PDB file of C-alpha atoms and ligand atoms in Angstrom:
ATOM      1  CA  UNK S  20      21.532  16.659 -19.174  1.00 70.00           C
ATOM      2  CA  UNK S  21      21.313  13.480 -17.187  1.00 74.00           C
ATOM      3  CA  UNK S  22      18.251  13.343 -15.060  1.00 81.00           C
ATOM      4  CA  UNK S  23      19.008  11.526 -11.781  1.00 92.00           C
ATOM      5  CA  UNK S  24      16.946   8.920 -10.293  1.00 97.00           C
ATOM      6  CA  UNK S  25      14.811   9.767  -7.311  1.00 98.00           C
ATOM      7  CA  UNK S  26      15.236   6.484  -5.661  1.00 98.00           C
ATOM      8  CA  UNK S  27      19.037   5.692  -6.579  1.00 97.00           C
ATOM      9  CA  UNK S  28      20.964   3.191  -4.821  1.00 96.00           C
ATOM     10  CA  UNK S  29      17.823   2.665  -1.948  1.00 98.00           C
ATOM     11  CA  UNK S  30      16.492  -0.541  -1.601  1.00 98.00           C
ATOM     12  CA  UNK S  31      12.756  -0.979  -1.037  1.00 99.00           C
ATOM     13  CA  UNK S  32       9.864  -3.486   0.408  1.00 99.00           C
ATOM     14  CA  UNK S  33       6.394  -2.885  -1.500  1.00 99.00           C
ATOM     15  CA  UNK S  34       3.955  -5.446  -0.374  1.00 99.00           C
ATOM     16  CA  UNK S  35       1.178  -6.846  -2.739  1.00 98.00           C
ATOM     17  CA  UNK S  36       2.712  -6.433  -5.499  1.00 98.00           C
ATOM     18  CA  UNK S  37       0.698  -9.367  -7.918  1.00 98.00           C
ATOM     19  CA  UNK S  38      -1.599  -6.420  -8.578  1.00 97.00           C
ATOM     20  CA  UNK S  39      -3.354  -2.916  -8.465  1.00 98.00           C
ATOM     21  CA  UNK S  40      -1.531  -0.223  -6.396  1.00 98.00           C
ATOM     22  CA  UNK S  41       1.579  -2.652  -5.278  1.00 98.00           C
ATOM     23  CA  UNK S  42       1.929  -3.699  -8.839  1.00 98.00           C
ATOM     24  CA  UNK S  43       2.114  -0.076 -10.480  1.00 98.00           C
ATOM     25  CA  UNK S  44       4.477   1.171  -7.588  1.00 98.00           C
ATOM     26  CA  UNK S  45       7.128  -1.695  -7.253  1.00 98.00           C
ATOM     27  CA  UNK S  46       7.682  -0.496 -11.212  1.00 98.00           C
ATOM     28  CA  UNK S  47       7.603   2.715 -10.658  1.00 98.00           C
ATOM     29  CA  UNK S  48      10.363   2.209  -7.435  1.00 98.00           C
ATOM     30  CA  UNK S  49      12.297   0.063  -9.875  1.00 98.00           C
ATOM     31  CA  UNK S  50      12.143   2.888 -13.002  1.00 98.00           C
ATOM     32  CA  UNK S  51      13.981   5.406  -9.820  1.00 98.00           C
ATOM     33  CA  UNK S  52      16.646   3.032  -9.068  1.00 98.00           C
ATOM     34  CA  UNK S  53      15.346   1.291  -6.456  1.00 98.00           C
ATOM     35  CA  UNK S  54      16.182  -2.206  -6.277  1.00 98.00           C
ATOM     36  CA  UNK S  55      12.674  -4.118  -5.163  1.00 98.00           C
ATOM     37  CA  UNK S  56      11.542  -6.665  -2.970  1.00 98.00           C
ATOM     38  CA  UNK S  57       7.997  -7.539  -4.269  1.00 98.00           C
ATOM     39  CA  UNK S  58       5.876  -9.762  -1.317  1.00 98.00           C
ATOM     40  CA  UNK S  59       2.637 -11.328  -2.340  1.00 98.00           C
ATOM     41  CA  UNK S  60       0.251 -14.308  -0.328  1.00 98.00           C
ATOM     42  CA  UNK S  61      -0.234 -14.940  -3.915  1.00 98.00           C
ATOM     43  CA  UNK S  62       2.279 -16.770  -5.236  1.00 98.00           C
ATOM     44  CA  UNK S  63       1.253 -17.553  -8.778  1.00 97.00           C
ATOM     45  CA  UNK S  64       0.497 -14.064  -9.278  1.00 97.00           C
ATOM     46  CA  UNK S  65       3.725 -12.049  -7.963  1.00 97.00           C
ATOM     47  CA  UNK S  66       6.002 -14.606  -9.310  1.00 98.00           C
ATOM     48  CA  UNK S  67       4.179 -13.385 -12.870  1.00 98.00           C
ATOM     49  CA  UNK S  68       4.451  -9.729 -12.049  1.00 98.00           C
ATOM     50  CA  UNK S  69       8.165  -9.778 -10.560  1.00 98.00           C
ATOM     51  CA  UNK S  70       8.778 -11.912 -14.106  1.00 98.00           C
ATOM     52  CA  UNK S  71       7.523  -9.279 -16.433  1.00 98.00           C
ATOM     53  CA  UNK S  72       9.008  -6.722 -13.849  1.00 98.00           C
ATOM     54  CA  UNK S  73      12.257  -8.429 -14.351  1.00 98.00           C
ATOM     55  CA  UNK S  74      11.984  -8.901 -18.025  1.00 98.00           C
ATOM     56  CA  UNK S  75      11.351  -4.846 -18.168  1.00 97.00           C
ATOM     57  CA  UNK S  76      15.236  -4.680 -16.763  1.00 97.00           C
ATOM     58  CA  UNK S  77      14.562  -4.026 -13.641  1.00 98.00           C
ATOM     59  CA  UNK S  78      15.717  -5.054 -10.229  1.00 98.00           C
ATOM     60  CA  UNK S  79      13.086  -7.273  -8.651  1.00 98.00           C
ATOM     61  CA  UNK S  80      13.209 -10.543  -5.902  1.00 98.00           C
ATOM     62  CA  UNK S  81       9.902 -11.905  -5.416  1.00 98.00           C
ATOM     63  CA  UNK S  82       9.016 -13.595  -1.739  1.00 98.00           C
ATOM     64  CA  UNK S  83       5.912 -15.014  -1.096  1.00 98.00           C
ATOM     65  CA  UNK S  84       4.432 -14.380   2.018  1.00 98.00           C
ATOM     66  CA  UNK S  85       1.561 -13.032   4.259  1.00 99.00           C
ATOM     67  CA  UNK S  86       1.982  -9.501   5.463  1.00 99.00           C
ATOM     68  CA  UNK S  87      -0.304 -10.489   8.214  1.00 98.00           C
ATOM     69  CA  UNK S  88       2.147 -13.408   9.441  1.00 98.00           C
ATOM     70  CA  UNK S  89       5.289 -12.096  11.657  1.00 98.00           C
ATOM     71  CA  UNK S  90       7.725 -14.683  10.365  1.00 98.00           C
ATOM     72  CA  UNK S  91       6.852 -13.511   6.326  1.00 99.00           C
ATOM     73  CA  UNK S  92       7.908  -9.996   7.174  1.00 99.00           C
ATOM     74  CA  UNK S  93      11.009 -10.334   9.267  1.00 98.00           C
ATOM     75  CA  UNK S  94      11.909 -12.889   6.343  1.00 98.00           C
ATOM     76  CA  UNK S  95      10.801 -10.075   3.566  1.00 98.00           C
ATOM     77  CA  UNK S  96      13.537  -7.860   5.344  1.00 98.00           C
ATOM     78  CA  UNK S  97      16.342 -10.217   5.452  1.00 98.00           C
ATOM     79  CA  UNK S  98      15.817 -10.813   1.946  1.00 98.00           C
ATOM     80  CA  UNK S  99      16.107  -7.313   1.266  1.00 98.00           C
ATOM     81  CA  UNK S 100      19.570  -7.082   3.699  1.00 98.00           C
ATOM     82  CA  UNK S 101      21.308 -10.131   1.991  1.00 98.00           C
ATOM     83  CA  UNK S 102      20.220  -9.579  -1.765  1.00 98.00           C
ATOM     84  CA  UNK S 103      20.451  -5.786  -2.142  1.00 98.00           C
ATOM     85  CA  UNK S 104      22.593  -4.964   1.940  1.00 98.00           C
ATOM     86  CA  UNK S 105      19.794  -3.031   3.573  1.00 98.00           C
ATOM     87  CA  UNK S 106      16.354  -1.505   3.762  1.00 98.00           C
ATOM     88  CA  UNK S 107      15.322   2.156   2.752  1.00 98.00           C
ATOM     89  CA  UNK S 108      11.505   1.883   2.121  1.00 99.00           C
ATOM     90  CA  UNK S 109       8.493   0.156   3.290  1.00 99.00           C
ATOM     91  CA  UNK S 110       5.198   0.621   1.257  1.00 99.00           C
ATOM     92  CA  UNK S 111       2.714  -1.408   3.466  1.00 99.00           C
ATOM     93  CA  UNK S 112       0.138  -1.755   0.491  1.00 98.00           C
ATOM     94  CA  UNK S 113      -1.384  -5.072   0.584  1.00 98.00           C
ATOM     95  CA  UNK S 114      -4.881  -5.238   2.310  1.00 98.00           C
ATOM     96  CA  UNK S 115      -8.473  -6.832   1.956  1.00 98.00           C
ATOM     97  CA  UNK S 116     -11.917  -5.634   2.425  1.00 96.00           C
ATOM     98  CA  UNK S 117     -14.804  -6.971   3.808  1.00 94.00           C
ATOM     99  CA  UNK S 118     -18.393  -6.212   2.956  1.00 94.00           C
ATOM    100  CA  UNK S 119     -21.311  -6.920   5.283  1.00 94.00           C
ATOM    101  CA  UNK S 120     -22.673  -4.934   8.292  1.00 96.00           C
ATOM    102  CA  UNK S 121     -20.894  -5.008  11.618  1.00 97.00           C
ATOM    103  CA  UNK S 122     -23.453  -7.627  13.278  1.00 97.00           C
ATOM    104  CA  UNK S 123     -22.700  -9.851  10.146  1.00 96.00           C
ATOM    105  CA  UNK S 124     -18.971  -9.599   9.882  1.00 97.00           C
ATOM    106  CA  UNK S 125     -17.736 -13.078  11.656  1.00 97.00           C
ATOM    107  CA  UNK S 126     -15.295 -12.849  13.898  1.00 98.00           C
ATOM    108  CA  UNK S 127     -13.058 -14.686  11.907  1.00 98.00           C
ATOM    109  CA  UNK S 128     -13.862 -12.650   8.760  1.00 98.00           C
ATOM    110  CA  UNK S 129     -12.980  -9.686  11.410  1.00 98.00           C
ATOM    111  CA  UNK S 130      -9.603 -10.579  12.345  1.00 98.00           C
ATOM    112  CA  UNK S 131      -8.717 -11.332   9.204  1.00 98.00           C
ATOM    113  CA  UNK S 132      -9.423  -7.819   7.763  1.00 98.00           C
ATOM    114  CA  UNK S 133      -7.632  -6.463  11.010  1.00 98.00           C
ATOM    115  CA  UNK S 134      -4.743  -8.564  10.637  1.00 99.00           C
ATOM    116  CA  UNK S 135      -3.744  -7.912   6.854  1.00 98.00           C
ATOM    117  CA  UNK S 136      -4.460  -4.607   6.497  1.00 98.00           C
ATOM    118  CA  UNK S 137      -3.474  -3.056  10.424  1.00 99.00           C
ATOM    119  CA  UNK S 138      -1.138  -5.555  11.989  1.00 98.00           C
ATOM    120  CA  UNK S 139       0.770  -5.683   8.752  1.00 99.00           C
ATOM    121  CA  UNK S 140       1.240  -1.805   9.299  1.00 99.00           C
ATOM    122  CA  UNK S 141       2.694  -2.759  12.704  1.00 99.00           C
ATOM    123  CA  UNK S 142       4.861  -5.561  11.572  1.00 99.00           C
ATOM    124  CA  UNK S 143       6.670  -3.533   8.581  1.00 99.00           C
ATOM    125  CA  UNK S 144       7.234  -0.386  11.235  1.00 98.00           C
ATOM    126  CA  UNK S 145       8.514  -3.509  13.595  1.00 98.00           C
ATOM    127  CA  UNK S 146      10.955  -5.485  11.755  1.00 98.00           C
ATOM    128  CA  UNK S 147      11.912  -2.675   9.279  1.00 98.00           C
ATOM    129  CA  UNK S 148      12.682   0.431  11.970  1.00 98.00           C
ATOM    130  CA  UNK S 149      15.580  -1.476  13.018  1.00 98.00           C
ATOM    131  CA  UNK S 150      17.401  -2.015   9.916  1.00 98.00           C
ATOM    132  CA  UNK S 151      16.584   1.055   8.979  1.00 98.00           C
ATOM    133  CA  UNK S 152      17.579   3.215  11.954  1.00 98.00           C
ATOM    134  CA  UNK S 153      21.532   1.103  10.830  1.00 96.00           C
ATOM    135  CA  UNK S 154      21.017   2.982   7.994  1.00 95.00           C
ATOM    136  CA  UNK S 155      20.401   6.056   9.400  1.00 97.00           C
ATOM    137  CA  UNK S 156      16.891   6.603   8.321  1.00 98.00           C
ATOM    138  CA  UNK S 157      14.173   5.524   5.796  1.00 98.00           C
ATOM    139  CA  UNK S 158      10.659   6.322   5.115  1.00 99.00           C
ATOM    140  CA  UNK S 159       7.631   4.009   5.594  1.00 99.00           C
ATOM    141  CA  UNK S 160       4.891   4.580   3.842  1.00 99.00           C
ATOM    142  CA  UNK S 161       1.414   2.757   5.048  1.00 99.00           C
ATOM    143  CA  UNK S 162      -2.167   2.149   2.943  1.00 98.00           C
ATOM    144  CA  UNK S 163      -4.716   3.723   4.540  1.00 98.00           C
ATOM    145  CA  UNK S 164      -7.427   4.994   2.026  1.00 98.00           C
ATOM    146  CA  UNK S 165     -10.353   8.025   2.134  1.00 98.00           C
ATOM    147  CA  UNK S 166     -12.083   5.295   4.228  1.00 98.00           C
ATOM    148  CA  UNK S 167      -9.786   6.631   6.860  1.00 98.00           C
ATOM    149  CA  UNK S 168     -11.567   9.828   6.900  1.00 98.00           C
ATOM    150  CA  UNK S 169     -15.343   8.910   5.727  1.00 96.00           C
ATOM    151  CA  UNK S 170     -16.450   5.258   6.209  1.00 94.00           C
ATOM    152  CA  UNK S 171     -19.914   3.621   4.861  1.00 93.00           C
ATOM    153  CA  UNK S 172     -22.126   0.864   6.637  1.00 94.00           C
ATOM    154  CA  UNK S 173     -21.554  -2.258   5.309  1.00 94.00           C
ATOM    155  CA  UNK S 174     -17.808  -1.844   4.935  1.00 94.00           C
ATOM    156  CA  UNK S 175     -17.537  -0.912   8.421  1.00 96.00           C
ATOM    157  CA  UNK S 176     -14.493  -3.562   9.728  1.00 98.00           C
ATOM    158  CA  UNK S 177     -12.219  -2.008   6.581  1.00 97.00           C
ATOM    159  CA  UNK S 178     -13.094   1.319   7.357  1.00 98.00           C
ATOM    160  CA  UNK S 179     -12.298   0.331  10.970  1.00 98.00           C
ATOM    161  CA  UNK S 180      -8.602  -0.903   9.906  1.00 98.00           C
ATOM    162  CA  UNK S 181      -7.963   2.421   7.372  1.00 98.00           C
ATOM    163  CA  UNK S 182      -8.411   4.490  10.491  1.00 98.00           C
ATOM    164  CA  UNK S 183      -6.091   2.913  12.496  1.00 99.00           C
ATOM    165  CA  UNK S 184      -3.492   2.908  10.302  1.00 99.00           C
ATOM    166  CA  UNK S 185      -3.593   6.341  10.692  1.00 98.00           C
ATOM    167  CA  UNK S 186      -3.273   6.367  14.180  1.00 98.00           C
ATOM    168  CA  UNK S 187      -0.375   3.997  13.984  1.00 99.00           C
ATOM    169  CA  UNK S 188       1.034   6.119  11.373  1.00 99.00           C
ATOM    170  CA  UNK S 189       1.308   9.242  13.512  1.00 98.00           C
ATOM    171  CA  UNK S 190       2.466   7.818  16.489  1.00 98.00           C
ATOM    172  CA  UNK S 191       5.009   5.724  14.491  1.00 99.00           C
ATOM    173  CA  UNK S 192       6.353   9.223  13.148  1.00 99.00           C
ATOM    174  CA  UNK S 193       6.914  10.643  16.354  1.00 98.00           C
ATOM    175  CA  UNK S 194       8.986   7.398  17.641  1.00 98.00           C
ATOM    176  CA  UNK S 195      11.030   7.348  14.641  1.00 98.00           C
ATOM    177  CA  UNK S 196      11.340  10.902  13.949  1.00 98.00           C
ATOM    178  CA  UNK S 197      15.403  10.971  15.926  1.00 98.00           C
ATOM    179  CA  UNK S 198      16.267   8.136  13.902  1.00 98.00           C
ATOM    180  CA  UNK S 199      15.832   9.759  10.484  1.00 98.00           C
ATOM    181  CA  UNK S 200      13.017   7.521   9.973  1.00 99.00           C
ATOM    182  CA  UNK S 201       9.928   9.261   8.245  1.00 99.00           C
ATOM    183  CA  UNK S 202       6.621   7.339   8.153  1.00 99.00           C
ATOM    184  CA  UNK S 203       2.875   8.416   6.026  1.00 99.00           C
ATOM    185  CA  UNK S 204      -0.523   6.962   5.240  1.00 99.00           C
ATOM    186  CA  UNK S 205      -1.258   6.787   1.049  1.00 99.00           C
ATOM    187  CA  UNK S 206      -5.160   7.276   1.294  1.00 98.00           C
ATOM    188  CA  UNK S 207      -6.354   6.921  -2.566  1.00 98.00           C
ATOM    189  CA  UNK S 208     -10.143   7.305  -3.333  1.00 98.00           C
ATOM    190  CA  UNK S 209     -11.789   4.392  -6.333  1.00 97.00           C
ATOM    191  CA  UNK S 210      -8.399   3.202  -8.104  1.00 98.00           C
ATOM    192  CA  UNK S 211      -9.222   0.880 -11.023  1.00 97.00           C
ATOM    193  CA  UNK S 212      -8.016  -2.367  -9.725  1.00 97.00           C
ATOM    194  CA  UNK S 213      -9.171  -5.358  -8.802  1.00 95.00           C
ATOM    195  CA  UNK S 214      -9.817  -4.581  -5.445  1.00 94.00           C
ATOM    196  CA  UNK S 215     -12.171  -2.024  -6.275  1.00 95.00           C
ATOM    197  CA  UNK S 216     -14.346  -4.209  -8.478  1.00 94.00           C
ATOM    198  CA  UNK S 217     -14.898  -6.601  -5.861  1.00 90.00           C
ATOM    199  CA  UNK S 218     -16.137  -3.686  -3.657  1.00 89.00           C
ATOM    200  CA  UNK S 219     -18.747  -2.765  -6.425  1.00 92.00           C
ATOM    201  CA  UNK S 220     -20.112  -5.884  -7.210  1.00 91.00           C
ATOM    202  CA  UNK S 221     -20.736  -5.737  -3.369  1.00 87.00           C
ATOM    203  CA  UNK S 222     -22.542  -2.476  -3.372  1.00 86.00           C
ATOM    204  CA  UNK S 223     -24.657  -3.906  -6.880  1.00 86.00           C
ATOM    205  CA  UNK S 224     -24.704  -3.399 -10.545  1.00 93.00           C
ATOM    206  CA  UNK S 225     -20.806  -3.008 -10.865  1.00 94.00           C
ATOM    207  CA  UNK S 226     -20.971  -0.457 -13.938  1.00 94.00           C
ATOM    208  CA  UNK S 227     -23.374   1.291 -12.779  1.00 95.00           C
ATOM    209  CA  UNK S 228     -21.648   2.017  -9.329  1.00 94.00           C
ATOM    210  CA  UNK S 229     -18.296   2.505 -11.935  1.00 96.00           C
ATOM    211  CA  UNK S 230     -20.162   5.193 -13.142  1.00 96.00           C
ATOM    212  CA  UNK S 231     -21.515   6.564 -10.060  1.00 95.00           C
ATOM    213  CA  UNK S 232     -18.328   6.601  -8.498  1.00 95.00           C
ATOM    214  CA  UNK S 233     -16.427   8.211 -10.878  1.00 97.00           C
ATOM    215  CA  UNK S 234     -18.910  10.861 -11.182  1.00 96.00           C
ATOM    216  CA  UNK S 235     -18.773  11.270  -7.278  1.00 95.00           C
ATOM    217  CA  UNK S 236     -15.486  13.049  -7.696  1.00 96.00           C
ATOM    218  CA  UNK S 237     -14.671  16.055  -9.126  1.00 97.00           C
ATOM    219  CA  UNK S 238     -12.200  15.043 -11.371  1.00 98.00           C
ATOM    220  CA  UNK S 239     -15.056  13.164 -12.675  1.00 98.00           C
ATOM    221  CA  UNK S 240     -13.141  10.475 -13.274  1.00 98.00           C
ATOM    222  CA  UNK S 241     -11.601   7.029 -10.717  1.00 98.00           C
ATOM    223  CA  UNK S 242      -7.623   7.033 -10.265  1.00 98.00           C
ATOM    224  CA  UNK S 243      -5.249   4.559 -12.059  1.00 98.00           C
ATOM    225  CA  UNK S 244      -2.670   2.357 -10.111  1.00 98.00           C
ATOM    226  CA  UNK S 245       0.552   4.433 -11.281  1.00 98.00           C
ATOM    227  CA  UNK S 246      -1.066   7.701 -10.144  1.00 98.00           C
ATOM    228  CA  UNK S 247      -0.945   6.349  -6.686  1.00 98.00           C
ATOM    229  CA  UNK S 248       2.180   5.162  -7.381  1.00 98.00           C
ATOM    230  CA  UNK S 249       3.314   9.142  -7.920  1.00 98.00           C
ATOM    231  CA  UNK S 250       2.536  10.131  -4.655  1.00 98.00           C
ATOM    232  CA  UNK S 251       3.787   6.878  -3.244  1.00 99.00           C
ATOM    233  CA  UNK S 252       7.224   7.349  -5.155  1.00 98.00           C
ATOM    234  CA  UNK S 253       7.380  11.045  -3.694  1.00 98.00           C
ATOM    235  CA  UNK S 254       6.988  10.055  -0.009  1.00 98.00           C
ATOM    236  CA  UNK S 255       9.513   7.388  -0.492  1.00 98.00           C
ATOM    237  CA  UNK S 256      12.016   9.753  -2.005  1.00 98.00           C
ATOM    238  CA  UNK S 257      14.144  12.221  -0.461  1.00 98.00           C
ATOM    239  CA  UNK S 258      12.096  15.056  -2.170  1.00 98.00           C
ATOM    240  CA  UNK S 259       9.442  14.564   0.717  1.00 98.00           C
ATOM    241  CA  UNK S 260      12.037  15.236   3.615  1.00 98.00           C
ATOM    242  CA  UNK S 261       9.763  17.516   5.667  1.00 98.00           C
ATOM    243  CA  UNK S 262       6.622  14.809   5.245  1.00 98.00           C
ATOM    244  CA  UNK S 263       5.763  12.432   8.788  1.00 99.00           C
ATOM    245  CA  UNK S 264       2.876  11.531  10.381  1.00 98.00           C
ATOM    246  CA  UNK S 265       0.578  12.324   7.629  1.00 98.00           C
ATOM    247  CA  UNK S 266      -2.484  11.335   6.017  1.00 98.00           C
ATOM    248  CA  UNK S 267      -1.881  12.181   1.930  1.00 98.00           C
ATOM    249  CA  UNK S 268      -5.001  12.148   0.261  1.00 98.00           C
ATOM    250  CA  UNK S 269      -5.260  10.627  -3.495  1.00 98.00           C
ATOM    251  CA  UNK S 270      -8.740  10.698  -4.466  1.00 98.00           C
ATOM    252  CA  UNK S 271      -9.793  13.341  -7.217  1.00 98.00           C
ATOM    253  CA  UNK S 272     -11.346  15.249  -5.063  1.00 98.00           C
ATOM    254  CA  UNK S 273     -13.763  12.969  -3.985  1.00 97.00           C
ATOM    255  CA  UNK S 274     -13.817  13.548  -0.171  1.00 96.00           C
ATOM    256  CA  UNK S 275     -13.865  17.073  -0.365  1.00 95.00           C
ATOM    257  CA  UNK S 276     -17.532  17.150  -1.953  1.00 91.00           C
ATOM    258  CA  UNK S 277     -20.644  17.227  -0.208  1.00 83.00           C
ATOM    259  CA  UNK S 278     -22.822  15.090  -1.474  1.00 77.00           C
TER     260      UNK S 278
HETATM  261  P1  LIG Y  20      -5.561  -5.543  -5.262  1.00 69.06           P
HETATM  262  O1  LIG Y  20      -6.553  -6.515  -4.731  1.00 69.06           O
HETATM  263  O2  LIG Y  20      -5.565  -5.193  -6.697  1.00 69.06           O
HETATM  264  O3  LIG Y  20      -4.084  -6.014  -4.876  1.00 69.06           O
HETATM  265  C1  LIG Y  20      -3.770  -6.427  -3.592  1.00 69.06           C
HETATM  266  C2  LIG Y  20      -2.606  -7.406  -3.650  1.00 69.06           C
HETATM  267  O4  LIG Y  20      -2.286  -7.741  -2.301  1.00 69.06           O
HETATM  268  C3  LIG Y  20      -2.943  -8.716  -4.376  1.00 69.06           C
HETATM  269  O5  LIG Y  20      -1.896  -9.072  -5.250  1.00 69.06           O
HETATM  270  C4  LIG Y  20      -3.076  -9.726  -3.232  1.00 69.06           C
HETATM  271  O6  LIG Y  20      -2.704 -11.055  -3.597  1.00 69.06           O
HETATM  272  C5  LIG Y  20      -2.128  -9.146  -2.203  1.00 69.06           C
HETATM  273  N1  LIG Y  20      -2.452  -9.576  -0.837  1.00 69.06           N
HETATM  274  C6  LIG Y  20      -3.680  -9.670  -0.265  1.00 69.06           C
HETATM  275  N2  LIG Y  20      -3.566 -10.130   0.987  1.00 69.06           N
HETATM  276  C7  LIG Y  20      -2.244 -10.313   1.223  1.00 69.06           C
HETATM  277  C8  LIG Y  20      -1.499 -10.778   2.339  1.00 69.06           C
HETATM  278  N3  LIG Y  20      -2.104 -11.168   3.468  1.00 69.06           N
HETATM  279  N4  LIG Y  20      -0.155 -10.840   2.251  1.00 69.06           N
HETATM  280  C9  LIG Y  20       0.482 -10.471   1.105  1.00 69.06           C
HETATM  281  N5  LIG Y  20      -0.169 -10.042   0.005  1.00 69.06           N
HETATM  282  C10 LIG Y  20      -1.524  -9.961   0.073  1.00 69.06           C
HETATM  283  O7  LIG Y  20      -5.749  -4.245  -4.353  1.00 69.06           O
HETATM  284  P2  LIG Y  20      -5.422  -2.693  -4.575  1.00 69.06           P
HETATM  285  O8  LIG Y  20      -6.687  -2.021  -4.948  1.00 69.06           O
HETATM  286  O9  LIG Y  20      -4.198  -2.501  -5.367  1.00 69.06           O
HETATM  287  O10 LIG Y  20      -5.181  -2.300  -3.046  1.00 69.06           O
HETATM  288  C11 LIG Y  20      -3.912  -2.092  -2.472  1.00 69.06           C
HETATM  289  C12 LIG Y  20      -4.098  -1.285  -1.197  1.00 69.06           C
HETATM  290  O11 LIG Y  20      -4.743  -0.045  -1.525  1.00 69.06           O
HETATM  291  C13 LIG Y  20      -4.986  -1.953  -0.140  1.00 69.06           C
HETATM  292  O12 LIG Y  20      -4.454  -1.727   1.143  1.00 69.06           O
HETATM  293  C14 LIG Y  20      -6.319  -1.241  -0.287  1.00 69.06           C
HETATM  294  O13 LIG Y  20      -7.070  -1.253   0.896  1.00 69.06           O
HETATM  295  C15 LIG Y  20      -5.843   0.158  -0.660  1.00 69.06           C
HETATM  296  N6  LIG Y  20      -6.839   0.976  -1.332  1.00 69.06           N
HETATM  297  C16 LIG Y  20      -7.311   0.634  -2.552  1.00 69.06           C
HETATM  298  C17 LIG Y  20      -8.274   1.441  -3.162  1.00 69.06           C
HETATM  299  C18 LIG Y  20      -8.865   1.129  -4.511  1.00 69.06           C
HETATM  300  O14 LIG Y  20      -9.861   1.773  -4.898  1.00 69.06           O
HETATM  301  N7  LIG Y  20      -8.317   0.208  -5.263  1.00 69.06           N
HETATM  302  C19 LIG Y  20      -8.733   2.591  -2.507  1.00 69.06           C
HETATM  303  C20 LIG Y  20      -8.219   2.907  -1.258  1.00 69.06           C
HETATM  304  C21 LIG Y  20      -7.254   2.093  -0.681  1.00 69.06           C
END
């Protein structure tokens, strides 16, 4: 029996893709059928990525831009309406952290963090709802992380921006819901990427907080890129129909231990 793809004939947006989570999940779009436009700020990088994505077979168009910048994303979109004729999906993935207590974050260091990881959130919902409400629906899918739920000094402005994609999230669904438009927070827990290094180093000895972390969940264990990318995939599919306005936590357990 032929299996059928889950994301056949849609056309998707997945944002950061020159690494981690974006990276795993714009192949894992493409493996379902999607056809895939791959942003990155990083242009070196995602033109490598959407290479070896399109060496794999699949269908990928790389544009460099920042998800931050209006002008990027309403550009991501058209790219996605005149290569592939429309929009379906919209993983908001790319984001930054920022490490340093509240009083030390710079303002500048502040809007930054705010920028790419929330106002991207706003822009995608923005210039995609259109286009996609054409199509009669879609599903968005935003970034959050367990730092929506549970934050930690010294991280405070990222854990600011995870919990406001949430907020945006749930309000977004219950605009779009009469339009056929469904849209979710991703919230993984530690996901081996490069992102996540940077974070340790921050905290200190970076194998030793590896270690720490990993044995922090119960799964004893932290998550790989393409097991985000499952959940991620599901939400974006049509098998999550009955899914808006939620949270979906991704973390092996992690925030549902005491400590
Ligand atoms: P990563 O650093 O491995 O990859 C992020 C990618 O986004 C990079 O390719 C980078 O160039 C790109 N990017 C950064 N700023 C951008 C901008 N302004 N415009 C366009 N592209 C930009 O990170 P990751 O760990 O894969 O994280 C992806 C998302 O997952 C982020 O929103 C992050 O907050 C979230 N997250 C990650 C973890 C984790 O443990 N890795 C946990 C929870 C949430």
């Amino acid at each position: 029996m032929v299996r059928s793809l889950k994301l056949a004939s849609k056309v998707a947006i997945v944002t950061g893709t020159g690494s981690g989570i974006g990276k795993a999940t714009a192949r894992r779009f493409a493996q379902e059928g999607a056809s895939v436009v791959a942003v990155d700020i990083n242009e070196t990088g995602g033109q490598r990525v959407v290479a070896e994505l399109q060496a794999e077979g699949w269908r990928v168009t790389f544009v460099s831009g920042d998800v931050a910048r209006a002008d990027d994303v309403r550009r991501a979109v058209e790219v996605a309406e005149n290569a592939y004729g429309g929009l379906d999906i919209f993983f908001a993935n790319a984001g930054i952290a920022t490490f340093g207590t509240i009083e030390e974050t710079s303002e500048e260091d502040w809007d930054r963090v705010v920028a790419v990881n929330l106002r991207s959130c706003y822009l995608a919902i923005r210039f995609a709802a259109p286009v996609m409400r054409r199509r009669g629906g879609g599903s968005i899918i935003n970034t959050a992380s367990v730092h929506a739920f549970l934050t930690a000094g010294g991280i405070g402005a990222y854990g600011a921006t995870k919990h406001a994609v949430v907020g945006l999230t749930k309000a977004a669904a219950q605009e779009l819901a009469a339009d056929g438009i469904r849209v979710n927070a991703v919230c993984p827990g530690a996901v081996e990427t490069p992102l996540m290094r940077s974070n340790l180093r921050w905290v200190g000895n970076e194998e030793e907080e590896y270690r720490k972390i990993a044995r922090s969940a119960p799964l004893g264990r932290v998550g790989r890129p393409e097991e985000i990318a499952e959940i991620v995939l599901w939400l974006a599919s049509d098998a999550s129909s009955f899914a808006t306005g939620a949270p979906f936590v991704v973390d092996g357990g992690l925030i549902s231990r005491l400590p």
